[in-house]
Short mmCIF file of C-alpha atoms and ligand atoms in Angstrom, two decimals:
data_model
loop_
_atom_site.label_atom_id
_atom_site.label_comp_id
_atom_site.label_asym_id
_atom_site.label_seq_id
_atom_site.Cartn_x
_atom_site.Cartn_y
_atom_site.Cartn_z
CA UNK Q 1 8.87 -13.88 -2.32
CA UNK Q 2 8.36 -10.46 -3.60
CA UNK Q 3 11.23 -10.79 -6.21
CA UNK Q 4 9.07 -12.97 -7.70
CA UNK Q 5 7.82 -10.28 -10.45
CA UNK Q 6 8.15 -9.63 -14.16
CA UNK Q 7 8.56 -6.31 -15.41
CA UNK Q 8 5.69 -4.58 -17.46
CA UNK Q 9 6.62 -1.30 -18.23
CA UNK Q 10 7.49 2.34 -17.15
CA UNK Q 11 5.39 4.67 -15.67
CA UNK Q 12 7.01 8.05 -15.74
CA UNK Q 13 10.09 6.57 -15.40
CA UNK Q 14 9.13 3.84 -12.60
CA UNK Q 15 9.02 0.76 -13.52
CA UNK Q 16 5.18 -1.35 -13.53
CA UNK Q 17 5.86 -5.18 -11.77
CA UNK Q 18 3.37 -8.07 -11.87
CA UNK Q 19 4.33 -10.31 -8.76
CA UNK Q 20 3.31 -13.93 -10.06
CA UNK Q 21 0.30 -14.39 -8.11
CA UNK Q 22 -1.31 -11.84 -10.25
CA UNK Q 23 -1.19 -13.70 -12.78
CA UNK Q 24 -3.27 -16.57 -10.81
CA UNK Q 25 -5.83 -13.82 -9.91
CA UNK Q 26 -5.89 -12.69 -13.35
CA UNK Q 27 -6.92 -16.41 -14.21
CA UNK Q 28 -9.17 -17.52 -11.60
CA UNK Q 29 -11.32 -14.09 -12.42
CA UNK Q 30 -11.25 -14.91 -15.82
CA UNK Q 31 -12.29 -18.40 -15.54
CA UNK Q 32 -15.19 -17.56 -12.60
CA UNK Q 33 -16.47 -14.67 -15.53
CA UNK Q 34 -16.53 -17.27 -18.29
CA UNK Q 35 -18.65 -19.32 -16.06
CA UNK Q 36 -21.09 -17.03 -15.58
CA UNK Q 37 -21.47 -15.32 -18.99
CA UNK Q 38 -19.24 -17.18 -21.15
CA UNK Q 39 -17.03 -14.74 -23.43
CA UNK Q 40 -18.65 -11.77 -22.46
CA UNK Q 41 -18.33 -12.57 -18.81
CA UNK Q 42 -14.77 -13.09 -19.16
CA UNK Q 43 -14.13 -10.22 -20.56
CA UNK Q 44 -16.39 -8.23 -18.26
CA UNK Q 45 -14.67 -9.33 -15.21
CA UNK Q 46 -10.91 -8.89 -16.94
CA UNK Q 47 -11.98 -5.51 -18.04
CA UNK Q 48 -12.54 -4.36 -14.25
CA UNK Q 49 -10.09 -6.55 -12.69
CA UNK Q 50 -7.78 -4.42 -15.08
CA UNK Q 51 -9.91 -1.23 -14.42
CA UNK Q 52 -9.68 -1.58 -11.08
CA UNK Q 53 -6.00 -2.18 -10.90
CA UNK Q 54 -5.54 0.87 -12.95
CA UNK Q 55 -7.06 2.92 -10.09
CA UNK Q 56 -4.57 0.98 -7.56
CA UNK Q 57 -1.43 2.09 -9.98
CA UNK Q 58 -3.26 5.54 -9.41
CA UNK Q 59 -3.01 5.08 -6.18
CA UNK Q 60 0.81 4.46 -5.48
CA UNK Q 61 1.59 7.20 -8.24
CA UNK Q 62 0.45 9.52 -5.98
CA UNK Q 63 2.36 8.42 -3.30
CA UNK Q 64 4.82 8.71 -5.47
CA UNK Q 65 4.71 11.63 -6.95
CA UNK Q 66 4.51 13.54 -3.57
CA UNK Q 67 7.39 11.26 -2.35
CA UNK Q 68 9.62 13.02 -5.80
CA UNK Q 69 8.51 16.31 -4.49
CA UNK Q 70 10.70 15.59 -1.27
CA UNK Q 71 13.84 14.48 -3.32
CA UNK Q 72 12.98 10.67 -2.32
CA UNK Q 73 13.59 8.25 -5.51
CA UNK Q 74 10.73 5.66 -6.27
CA UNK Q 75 12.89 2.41 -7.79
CA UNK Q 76 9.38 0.36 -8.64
CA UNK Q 77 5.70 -0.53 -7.85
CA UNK Q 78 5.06 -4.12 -7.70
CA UNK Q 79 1.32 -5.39 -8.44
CA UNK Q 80 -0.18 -8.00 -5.79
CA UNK Q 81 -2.99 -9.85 -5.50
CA UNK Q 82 -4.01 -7.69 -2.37
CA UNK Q 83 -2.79 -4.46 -3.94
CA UNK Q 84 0.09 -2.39 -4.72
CA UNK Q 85 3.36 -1.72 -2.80
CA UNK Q 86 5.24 1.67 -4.12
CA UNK Q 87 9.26 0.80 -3.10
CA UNK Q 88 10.96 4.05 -2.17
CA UNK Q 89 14.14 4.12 -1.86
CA UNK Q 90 14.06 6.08 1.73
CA UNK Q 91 10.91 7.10 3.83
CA UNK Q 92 11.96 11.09 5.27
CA UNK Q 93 11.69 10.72 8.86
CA UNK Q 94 10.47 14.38 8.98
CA UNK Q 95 6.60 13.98 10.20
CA UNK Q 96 4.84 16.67 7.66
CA UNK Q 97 6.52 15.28 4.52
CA UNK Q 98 5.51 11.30 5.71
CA UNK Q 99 2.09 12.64 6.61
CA UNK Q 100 2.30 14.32 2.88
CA UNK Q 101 3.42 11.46 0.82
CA UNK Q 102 1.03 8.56 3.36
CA UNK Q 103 -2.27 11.13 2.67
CA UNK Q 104 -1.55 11.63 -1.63
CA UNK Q 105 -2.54 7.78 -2.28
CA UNK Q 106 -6.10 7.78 -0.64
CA UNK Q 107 -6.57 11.87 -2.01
CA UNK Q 108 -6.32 10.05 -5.80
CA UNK Q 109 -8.71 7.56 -4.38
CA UNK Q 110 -11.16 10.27 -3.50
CA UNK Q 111 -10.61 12.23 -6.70
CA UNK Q 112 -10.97 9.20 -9.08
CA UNK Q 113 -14.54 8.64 -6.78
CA UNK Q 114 -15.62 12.00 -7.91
CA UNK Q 115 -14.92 11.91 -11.72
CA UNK Q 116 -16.61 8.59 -12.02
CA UNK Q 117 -19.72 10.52 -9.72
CA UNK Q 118 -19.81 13.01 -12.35
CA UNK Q 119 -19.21 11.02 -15.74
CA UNK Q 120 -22.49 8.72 -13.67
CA UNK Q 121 -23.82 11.47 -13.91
CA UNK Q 122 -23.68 12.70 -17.58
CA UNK Q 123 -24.82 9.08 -18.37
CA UNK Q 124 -27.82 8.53 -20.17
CA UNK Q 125 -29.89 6.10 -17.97
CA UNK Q 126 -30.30 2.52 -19.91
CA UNK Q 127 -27.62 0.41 -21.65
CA UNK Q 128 -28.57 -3.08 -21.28
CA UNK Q 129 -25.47 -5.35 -22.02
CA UNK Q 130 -25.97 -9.18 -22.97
CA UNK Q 131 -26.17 -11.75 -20.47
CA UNK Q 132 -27.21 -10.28 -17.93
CA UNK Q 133 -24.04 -8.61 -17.61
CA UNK Q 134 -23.78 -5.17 -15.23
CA UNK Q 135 -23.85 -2.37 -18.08
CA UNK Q 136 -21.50 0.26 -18.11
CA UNK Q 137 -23.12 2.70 -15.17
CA UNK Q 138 -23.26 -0.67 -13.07
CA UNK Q 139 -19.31 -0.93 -14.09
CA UNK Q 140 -18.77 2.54 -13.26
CA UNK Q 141 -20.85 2.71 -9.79
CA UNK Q 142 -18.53 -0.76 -8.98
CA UNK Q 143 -15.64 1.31 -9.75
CA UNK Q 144 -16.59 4.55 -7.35
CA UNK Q 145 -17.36 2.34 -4.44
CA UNK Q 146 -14.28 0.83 -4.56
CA UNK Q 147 -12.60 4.13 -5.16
CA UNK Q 148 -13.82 4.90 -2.08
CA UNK Q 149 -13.14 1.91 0.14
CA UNK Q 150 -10.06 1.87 -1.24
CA UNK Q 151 -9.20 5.69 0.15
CA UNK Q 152 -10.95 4.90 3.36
CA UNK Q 153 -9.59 1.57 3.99
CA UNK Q 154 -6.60 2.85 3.95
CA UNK Q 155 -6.66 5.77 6.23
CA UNK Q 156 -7.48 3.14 9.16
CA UNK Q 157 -4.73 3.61 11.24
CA UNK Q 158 -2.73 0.26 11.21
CA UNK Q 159 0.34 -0.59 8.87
CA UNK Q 160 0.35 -1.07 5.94
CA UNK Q 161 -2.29 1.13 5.54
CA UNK Q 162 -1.25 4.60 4.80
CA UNK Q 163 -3.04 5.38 8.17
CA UNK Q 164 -0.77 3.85 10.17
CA UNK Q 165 1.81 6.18 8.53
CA UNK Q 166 -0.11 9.06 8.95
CA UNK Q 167 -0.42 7.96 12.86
CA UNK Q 168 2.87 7.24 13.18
CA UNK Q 169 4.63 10.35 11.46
CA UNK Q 170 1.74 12.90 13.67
CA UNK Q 171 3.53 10.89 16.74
CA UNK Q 172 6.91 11.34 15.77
CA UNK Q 173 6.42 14.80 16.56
CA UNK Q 174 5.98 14.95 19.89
CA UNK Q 175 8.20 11.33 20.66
CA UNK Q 176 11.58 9.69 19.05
CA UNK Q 177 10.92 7.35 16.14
CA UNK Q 178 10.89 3.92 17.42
CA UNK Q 179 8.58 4.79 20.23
CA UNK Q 180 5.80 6.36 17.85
CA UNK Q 181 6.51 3.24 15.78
CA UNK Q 182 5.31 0.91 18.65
CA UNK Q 183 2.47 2.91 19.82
CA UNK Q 184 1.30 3.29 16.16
CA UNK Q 185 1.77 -0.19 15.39
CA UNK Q 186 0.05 -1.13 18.62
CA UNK Q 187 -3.22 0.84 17.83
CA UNK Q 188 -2.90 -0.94 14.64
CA UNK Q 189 -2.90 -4.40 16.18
CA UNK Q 190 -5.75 -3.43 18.09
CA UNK Q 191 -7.75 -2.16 15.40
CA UNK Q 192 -6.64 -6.07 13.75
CA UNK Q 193 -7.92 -7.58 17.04
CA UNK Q 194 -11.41 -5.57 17.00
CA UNK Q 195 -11.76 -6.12 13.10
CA UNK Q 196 -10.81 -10.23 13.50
CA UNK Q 197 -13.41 -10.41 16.37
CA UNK Q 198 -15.92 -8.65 13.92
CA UNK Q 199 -15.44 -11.47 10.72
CA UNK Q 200 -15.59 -14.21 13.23
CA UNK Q 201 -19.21 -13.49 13.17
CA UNK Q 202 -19.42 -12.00 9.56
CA UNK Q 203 -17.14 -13.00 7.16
CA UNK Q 204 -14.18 -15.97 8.76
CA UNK Q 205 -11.73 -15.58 5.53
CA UNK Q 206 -11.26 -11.81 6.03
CA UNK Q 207 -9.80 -12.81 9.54
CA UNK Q 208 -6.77 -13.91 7.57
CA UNK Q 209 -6.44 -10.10 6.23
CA UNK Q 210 -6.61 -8.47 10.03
CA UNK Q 211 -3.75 -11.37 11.10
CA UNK Q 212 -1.69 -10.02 8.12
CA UNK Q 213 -2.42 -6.54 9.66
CA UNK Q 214 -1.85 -7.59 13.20
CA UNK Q 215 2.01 -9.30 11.58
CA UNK Q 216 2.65 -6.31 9.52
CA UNK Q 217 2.64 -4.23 12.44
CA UNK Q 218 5.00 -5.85 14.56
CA UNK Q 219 7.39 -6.19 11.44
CA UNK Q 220 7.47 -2.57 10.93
CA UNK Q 221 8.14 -1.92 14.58
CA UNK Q 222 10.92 -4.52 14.85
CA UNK Q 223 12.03 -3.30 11.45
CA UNK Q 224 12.54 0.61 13.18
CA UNK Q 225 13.95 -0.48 16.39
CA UNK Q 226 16.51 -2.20 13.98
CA UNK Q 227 17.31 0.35 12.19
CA UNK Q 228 17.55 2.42 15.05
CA UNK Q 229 20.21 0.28 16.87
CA UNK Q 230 22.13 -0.11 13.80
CA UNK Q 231 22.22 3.67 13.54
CA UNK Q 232 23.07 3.72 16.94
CA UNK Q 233 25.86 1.26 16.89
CA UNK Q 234 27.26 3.33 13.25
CA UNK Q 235 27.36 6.39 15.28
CA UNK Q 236 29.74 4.47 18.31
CA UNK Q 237 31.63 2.97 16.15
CA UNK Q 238 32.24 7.21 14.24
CA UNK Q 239 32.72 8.54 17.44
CA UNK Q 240 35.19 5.41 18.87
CA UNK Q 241 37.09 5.98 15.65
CA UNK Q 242 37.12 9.72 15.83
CA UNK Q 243 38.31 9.74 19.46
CA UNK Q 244 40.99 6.97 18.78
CA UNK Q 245 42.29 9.12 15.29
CA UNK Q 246 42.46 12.59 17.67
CA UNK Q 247 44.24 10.58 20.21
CA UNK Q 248 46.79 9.71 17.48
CA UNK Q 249 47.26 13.03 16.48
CA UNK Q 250 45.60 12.11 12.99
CA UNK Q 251 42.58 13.71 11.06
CA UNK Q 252 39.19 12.55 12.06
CA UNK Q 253 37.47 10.11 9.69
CA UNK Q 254 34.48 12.30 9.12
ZN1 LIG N 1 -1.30 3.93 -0.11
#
């Protein structure tokens, strides 16, 4: 599903993909501006939807960035309808550099929130766009609040979210890797449990988004304690090898 892309172009050197639902959201926000405000509405709501995205490729270059610092290579980020995913090519499994490179997307987030605060600022008061249409403070003030759900939202501590990263890495310092995985992932399922109960009463659709929290969770554990027995089982097979070559009186493999 998520090699379902096209390419749009490099951002120092890492490659910008659209996943094809974008495009749909793209469309439908197009179409749902034109209704309201014809032309101008259309472009209103692309220019935001596009705005906004920006601030999400922001987001991921941060993570990205920091992730560099460490050595670790970033092949792409690929664009979703629910936001963006920066692919690394390895995640270090030392705690201060995940906590690092988890905490540099949401720090952009809070940076962006206070440039747009103090260009709001140095703007002069009315600006009254056709239509009806939210002027450009309205635009920007849409963009900060965003900014900053977008940096808190994602220090919740439940995977995806960087916050479940941050948990997880802080608890892989004081347990092996698998375990902190399951007891972050677990907090994160509760926190998808508590938020679900919450929509039921508020808002029903978003109880799709804490089910896709409360799934994503138990992928990434199963997705360590893989990893973990395939490591395991690499290292058996090494050491089976190694004691087999010794007993030959050949070289060890490694
Ligand atoms: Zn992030």
């Amino acid at each position: 599903m998520l090699g379902w892309s096209t390419n749009l172009f490099r951002v120092a050197g890492i490659q910008l993909s659209l996943h094809f639902s974008f495009y749909l959201l793209l469309g439908f926000n197009a179409w749902q501006g034109w209704r309201e405000a014809g032309w101008a509405g259309l472009w209103w709501h692309s220019g935001i939807l596009v705005a906004f995205f920006v601030c999400v490729v922001l987001h991921e270059l941060g993570h990205c960035f920091a992730a560099r610092r460490y050595g670790v290579g970033v092949s792409r980020i690929l664009l979703l309808p629910i936001g963006g995913v920066a692919e690394f090519d390895g995640i270090p499994r030392e705690p201060r550099r995940e906590v690092v490179i988890s905490l540099a997307g949401p720090t952009v987030n809070f940076v962006l929130s206070a440039g747009l605060w103090l260009a709001l600022r140095g703007l002069p008061a009315t600006e009254v766009l056709p239509n009806a249409l939210p002027d450009l403070a309205a635009s920007l003030e849409f963009l900060l609040t965003w900014n900053l759900l977008m940096g808190t939202f994602n220090l919740v501590p439940a995977f995806p979210m960087d916050g479940g990263r941050v948990l997880r890495a802080l608890l892989a310092g004081k347990m092996d890797y698998v375990r902190a995985t399951f007891w972050s992932a677990t907090v994160g399922k509760i926190v998808a449990v508590a938020g679900a109960v919450a929509a039921y009463f508020h808002q029903p659709l978003a109880i799709l988004l804490f089910l896709f929290v409360f799934i994503v969770g138990e992928m990434e554990y199963r997705g360590a304690r893989r990893r973990a027995e395939e490591e395991g089982h690499f290292r058996l097979t090494v050491e089976r090898l190694r004691a087999q070559s010794l007993a030959h009186g050949t070289r060890p493999p490694v």
